[in-house]
Short mmCIF file of C-alpha atoms and ligand atoms in Angstrom, two decimals:
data_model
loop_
_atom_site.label_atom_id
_atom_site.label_comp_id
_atom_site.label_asym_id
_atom_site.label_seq_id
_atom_site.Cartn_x
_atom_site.Cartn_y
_atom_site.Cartn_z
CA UNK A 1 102.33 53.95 109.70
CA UNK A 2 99.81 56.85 109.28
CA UNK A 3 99.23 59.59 111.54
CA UNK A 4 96.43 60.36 113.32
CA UNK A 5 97.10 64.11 112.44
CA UNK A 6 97.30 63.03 108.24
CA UNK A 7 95.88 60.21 106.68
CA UNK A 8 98.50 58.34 103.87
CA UNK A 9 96.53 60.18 101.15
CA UNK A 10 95.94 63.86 102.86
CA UNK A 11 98.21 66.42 102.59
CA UNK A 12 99.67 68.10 104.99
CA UNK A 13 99.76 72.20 103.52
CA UNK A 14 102.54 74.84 104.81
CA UNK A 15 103.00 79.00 103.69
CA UNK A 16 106.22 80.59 103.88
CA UNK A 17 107.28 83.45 103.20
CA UNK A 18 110.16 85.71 101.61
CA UNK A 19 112.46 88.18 103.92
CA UNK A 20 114.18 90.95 102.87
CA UNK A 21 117.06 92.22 104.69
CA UNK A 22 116.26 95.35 105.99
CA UNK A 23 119.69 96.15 107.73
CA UNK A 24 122.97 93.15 106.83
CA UNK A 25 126.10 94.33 108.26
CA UNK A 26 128.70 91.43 106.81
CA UNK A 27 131.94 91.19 108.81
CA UNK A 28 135.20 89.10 107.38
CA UNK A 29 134.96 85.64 106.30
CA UNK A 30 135.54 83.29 109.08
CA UNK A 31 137.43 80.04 108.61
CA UNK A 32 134.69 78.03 108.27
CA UNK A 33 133.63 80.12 104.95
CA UNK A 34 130.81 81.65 106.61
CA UNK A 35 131.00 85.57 107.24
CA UNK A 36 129.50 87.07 110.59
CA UNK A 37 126.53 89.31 110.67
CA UNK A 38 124.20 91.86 112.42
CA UNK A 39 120.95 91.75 110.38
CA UNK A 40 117.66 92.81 110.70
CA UNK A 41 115.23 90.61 108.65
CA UNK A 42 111.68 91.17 107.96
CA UNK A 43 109.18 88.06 106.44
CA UNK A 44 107.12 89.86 103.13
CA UNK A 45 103.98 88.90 101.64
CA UNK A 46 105.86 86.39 99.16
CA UNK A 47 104.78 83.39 99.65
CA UNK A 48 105.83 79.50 98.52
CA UNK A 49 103.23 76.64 99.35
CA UNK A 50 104.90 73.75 100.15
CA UNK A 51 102.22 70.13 100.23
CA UNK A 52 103.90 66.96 102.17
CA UNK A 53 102.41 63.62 102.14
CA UNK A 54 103.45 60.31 103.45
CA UNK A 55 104.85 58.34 100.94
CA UNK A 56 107.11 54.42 100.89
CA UNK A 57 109.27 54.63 104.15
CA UNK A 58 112.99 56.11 102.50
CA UNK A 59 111.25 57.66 99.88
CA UNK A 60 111.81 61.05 99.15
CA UNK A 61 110.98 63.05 96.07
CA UNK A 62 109.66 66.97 95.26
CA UNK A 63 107.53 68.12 92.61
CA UNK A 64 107.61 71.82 92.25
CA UNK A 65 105.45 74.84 90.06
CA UNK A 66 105.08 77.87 89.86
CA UNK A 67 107.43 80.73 88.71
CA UNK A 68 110.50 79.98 87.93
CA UNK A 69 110.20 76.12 88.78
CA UNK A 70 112.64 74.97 86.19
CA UNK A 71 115.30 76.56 88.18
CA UNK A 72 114.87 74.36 90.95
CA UNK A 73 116.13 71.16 91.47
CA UNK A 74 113.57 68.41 91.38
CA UNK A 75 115.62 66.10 93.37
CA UNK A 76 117.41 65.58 96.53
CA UNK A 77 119.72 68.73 95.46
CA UNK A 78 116.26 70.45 96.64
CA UNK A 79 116.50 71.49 100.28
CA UNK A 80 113.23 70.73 101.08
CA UNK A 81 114.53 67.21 100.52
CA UNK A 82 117.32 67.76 102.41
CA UNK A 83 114.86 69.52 105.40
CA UNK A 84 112.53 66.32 105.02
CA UNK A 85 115.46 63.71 105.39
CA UNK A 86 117.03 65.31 108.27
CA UNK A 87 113.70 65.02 110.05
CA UNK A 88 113.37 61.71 109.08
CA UNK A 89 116.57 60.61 109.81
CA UNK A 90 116.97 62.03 113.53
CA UNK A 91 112.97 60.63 113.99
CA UNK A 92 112.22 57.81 111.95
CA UNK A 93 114.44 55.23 111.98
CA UNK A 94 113.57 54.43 108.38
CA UNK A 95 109.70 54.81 108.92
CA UNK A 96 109.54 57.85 106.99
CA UNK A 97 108.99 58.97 103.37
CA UNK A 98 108.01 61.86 101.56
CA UNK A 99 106.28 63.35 98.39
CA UNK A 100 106.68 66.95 98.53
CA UNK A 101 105.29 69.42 96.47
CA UNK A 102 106.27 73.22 96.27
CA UNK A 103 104.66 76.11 94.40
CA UNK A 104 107.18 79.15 94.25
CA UNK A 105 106.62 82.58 94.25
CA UNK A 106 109.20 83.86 96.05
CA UNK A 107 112.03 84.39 92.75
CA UNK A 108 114.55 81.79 92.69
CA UNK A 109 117.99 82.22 93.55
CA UNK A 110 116.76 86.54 94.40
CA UNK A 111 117.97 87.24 97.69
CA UNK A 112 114.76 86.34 99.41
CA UNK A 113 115.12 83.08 101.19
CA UNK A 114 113.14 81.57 99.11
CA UNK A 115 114.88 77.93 99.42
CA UNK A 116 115.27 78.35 102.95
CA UNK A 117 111.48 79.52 102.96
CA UNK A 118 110.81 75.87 100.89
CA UNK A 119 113.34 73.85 103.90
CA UNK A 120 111.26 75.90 106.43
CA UNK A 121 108.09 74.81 105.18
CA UNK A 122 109.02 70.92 104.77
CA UNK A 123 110.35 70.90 107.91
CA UNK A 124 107.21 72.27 110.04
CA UNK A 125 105.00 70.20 107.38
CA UNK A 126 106.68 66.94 107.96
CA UNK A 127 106.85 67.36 111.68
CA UNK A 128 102.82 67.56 111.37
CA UNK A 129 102.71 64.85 108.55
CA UNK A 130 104.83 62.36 111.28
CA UNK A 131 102.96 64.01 114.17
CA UNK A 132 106.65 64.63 115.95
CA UNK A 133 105.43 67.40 118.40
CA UNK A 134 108.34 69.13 117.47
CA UNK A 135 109.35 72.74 119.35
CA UNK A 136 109.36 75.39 117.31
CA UNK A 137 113.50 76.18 118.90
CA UNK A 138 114.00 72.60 118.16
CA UNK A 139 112.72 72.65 114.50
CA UNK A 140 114.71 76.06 114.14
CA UNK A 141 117.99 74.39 115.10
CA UNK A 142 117.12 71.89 112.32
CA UNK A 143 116.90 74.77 110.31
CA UNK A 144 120.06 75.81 110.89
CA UNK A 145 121.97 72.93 109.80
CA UNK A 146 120.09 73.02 106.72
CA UNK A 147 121.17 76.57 105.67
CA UNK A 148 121.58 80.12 107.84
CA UNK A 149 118.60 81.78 106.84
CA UNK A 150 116.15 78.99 107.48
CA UNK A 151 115.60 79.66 111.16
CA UNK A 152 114.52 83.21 110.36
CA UNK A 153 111.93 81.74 107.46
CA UNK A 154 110.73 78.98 110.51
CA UNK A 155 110.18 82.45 112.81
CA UNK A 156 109.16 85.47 110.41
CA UNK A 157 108.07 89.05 111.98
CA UNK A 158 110.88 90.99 112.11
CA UNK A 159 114.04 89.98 113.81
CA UNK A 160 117.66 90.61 114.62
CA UNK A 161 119.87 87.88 113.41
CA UNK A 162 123.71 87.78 114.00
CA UNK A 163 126.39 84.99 113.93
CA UNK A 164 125.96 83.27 110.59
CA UNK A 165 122.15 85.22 110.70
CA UNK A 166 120.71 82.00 112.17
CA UNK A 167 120.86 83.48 116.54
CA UNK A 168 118.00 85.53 116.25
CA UNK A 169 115.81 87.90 118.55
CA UNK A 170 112.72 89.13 117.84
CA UNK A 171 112.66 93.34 116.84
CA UNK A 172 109.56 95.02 117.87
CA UNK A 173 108.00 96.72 114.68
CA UNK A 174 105.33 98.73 114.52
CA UNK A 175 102.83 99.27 111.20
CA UNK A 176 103.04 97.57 108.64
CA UNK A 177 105.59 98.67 105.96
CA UNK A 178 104.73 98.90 101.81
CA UNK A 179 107.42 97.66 99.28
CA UNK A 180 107.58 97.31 95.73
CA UNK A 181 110.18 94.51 94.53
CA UNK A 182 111.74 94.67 90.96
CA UNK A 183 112.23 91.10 90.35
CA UNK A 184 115.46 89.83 87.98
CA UNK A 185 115.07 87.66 85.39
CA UNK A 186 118.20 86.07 86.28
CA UNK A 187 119.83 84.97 89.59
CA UNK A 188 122.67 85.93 91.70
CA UNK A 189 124.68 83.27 92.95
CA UNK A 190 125.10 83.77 97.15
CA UNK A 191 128.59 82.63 97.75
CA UNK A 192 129.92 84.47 94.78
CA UNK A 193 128.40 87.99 95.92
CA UNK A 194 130.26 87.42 99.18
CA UNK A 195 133.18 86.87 97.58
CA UNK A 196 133.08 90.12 95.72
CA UNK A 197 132.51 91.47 99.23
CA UNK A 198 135.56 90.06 100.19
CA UNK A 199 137.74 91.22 97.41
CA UNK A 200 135.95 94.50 97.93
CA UNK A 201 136.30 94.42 101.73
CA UNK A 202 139.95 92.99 102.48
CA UNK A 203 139.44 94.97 106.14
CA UNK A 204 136.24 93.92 106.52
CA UNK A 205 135.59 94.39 110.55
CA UNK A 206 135.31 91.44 112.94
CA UNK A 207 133.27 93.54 115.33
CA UNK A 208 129.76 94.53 113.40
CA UNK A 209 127.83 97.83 113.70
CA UNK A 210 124.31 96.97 115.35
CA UNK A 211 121.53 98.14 113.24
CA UNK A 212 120.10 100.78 115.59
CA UNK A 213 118.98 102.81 112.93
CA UNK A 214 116.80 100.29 111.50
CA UNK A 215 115.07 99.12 114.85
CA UNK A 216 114.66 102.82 116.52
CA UNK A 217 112.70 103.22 112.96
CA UNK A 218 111.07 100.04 113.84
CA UNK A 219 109.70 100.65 117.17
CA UNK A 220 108.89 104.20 116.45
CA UNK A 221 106.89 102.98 113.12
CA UNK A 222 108.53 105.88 111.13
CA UNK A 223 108.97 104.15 107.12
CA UNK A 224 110.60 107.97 106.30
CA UNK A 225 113.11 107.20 108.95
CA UNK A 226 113.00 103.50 107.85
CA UNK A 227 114.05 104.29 104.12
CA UNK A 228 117.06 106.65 105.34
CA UNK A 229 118.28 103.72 107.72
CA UNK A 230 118.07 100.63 105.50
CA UNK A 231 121.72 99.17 104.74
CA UNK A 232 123.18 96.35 102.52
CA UNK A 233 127.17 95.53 102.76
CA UNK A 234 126.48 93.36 100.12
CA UNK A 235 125.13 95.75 97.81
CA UNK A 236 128.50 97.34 96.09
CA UNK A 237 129.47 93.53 95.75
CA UNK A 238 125.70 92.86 93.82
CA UNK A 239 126.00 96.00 92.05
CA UNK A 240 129.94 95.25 90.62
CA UNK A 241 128.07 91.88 89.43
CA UNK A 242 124.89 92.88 87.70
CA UNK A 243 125.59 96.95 87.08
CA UNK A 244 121.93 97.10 86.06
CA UNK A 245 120.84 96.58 89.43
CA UNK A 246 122.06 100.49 89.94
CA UNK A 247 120.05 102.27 87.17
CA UNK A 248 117.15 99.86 88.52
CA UNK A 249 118.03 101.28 92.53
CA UNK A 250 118.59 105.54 91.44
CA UNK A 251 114.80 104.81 89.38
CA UNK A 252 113.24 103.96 92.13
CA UNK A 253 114.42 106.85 94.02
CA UNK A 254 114.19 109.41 91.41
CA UNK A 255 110.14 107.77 91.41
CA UNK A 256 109.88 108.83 95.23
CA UNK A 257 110.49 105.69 97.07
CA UNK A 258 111.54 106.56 100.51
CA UNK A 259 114.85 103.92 100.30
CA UNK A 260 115.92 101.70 98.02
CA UNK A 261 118.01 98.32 98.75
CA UNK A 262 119.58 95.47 97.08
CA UNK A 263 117.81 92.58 99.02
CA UNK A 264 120.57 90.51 100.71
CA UNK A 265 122.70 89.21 98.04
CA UNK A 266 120.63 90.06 95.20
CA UNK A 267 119.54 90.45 92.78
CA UNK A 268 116.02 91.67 93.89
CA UNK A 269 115.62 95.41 94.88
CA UNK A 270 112.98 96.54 97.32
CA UNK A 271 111.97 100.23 97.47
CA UNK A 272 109.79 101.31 100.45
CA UNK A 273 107.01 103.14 99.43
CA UNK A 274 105.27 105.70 102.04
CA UNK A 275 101.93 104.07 101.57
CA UNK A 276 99.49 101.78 99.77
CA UNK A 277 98.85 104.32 96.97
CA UNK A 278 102.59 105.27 96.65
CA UNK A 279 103.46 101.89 96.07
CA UNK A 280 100.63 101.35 93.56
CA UNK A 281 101.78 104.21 91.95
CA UNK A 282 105.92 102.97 92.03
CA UNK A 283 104.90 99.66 90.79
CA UNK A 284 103.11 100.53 87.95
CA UNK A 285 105.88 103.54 86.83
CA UNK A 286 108.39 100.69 87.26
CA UNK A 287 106.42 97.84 85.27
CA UNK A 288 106.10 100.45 82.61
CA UNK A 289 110.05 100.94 82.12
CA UNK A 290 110.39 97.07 81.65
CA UNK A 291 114.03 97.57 83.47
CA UNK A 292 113.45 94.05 84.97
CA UNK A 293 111.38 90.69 84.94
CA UNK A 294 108.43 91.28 87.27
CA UNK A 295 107.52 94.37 89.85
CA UNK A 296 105.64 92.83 92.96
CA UNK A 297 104.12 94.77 96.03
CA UNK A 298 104.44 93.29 99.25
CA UNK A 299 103.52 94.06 102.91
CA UNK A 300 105.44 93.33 105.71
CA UNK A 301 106.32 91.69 108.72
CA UNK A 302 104.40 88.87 107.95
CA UNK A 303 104.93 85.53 109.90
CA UNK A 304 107.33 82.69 108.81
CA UNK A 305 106.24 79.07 107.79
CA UNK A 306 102.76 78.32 108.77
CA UNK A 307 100.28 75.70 108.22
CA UNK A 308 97.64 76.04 105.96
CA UNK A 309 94.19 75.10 107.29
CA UNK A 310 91.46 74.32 105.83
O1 LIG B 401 123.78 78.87 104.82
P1 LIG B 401 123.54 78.92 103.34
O2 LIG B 401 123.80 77.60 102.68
O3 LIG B 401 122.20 79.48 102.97
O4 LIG B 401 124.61 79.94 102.77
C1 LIG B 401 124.91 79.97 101.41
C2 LIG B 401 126.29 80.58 101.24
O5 LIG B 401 126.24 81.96 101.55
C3 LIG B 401 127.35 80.01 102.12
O6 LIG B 401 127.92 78.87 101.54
C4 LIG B 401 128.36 81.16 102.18
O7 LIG B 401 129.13 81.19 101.00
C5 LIG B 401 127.45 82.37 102.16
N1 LIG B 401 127.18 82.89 103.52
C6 LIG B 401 128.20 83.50 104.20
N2 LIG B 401 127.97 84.00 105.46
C7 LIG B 401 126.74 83.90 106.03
C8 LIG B 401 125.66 83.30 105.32
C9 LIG B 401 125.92 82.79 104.06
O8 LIG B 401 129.32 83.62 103.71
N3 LIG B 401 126.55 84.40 107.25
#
């Protein structure tokens, strides 16, 4: 059964991006393992590509290039396999397959989102692929059950997430913010850096602080105020785990970046630079010390997932 929207052979192309957490307030573990929070997330020019095309009804499988690709898992461990399946499942009554295909930028396993970004992107794509007409609040609660960060990846802009991260608002952001990212070469495991937090935090609060900092910065388009507001809970945890990631943080000050923050769990850093040039400047100061794998320069908000058209 081919779609009028994507013949068998065409594929069906998405773009999602990477977030950073530009405010994550972490509260105690709850007893379903996950730990509440008050975040403020913004989408960065980071982007995976992630191809879908129909393939033998039950059939799943993912292909995937790009940096760090032999990282990822190239089966159903992959949860843009996972996104794909849950589609098909709740839709197809065994109609559907699919061949995926990702190309990663966004670093593996870095604190950006970038597997949620992948589940984000197989979801819209395979909702165009199967022509579902899917909602976008429909395809977000999707997202959630795949992971908590994958509704924000479906949504991108700038946002206020709370509960697990996955009820989001919209935060009203003006400009457009410069960052240079010092990429790790190796990755932080998410469940163990809230652990730390946990061991770290036995009083952690159950009521969170809401960012207000972050999003009066936001609406007033101020990046100096911006860089004295941005918080990370989960940053002593990161840091107590990869020490490095704390020479990497004071260089990036001491180089004039207007704040410097361990990108949800880690281990990517983002420093906000004050402008275009500044950030040209930090990320070539920053290459030049070699105190990590890769120094990127990003813009954001950006928008989520979104299909590619050609
Ligand atoms: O939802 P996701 O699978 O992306 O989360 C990965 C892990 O991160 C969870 O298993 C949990 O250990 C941790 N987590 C958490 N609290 C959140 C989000 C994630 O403890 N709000």
């Amino acid at each position: 059964m081919a779609s009028p929207l994507a013949p068998e052979t065409e594929w069906v192309r998405v773009r999602a991006s990477g977030k950073i957490n530009l405010a994550l307030r972490v509260g105690a573990v709850r007893p379903n393992g996950y730990h509440p929070l008050a975040t403020v997330f913004q989408s960065v020019s980071l982007f995976d590509e992630i191809g879908v095309r129909w393939a033998d009804p039950g059939c799943f499988t993912v292909k995937v290039t790009g940096e760090q690709a032999d990282q990822v898992p190239q089966d159903e461990r992959n949860l843009a396999v996972k996104a794909a399946q849950l589609l098909a499942d709740h839709y197809g009554a065994g109609r559907f397959g699919a061949e995926i295909a990702i190309r990663k930028t966004i670093p593996v396993a870095g604190g950006m989102a970038g597997g949620s970004a992948d589940a984000a992107g197989a979801l819209l794509a395979c909702s165009v692929l199967w022509d579902l007409d899917t909602a976008p609040d429909e395809l977000r609660s999707f997202g959630a059950r795949l992971g908590a960060d994958v509704p924000f990846q479906l949504m991108g802009g700038t946002a206020l997430g709370t509960g697990r991260g996955d009820e989001l608002v919209p935060v009203l952001s003006r400009g457009s913010y410069h960052w240079v990212l010092a990429l790790s070469a190796d990755e932080l495991s998410t469940p163990a850096v809230f652990r730390r937090f946990d061991a770290l935090n036995p009083d952690a609060p159950e009521d969170l602080p809401m960012p207000n900092d972050v999003m009066n910065a936001l609406v007033g388009g101020d990046a100096a105020a911006l860089g004295d507001a941005l918080v990370n809970d989960l940053e002593p945890a990161a840091t107590a785990m990869r020490p490095s990631l704390t020479r990497i943080l004071e260089t990036g000050t001491d180089l004039g970046a207007l704040g410097a923050i361990v990108s949800g769990a880690g281990p990517t850093c983002a420093f906000l630079a004050t402008n275009e040039e500044a950030a040209v400047d930090l990320s070539v100061q920053l290459s030049s010390l070699g105190l990590c794998r890769a120094v990127r320069r990003v813009t954001g908000p950006v928008p989520g997932a979104r299909l590619i058209t050609t």
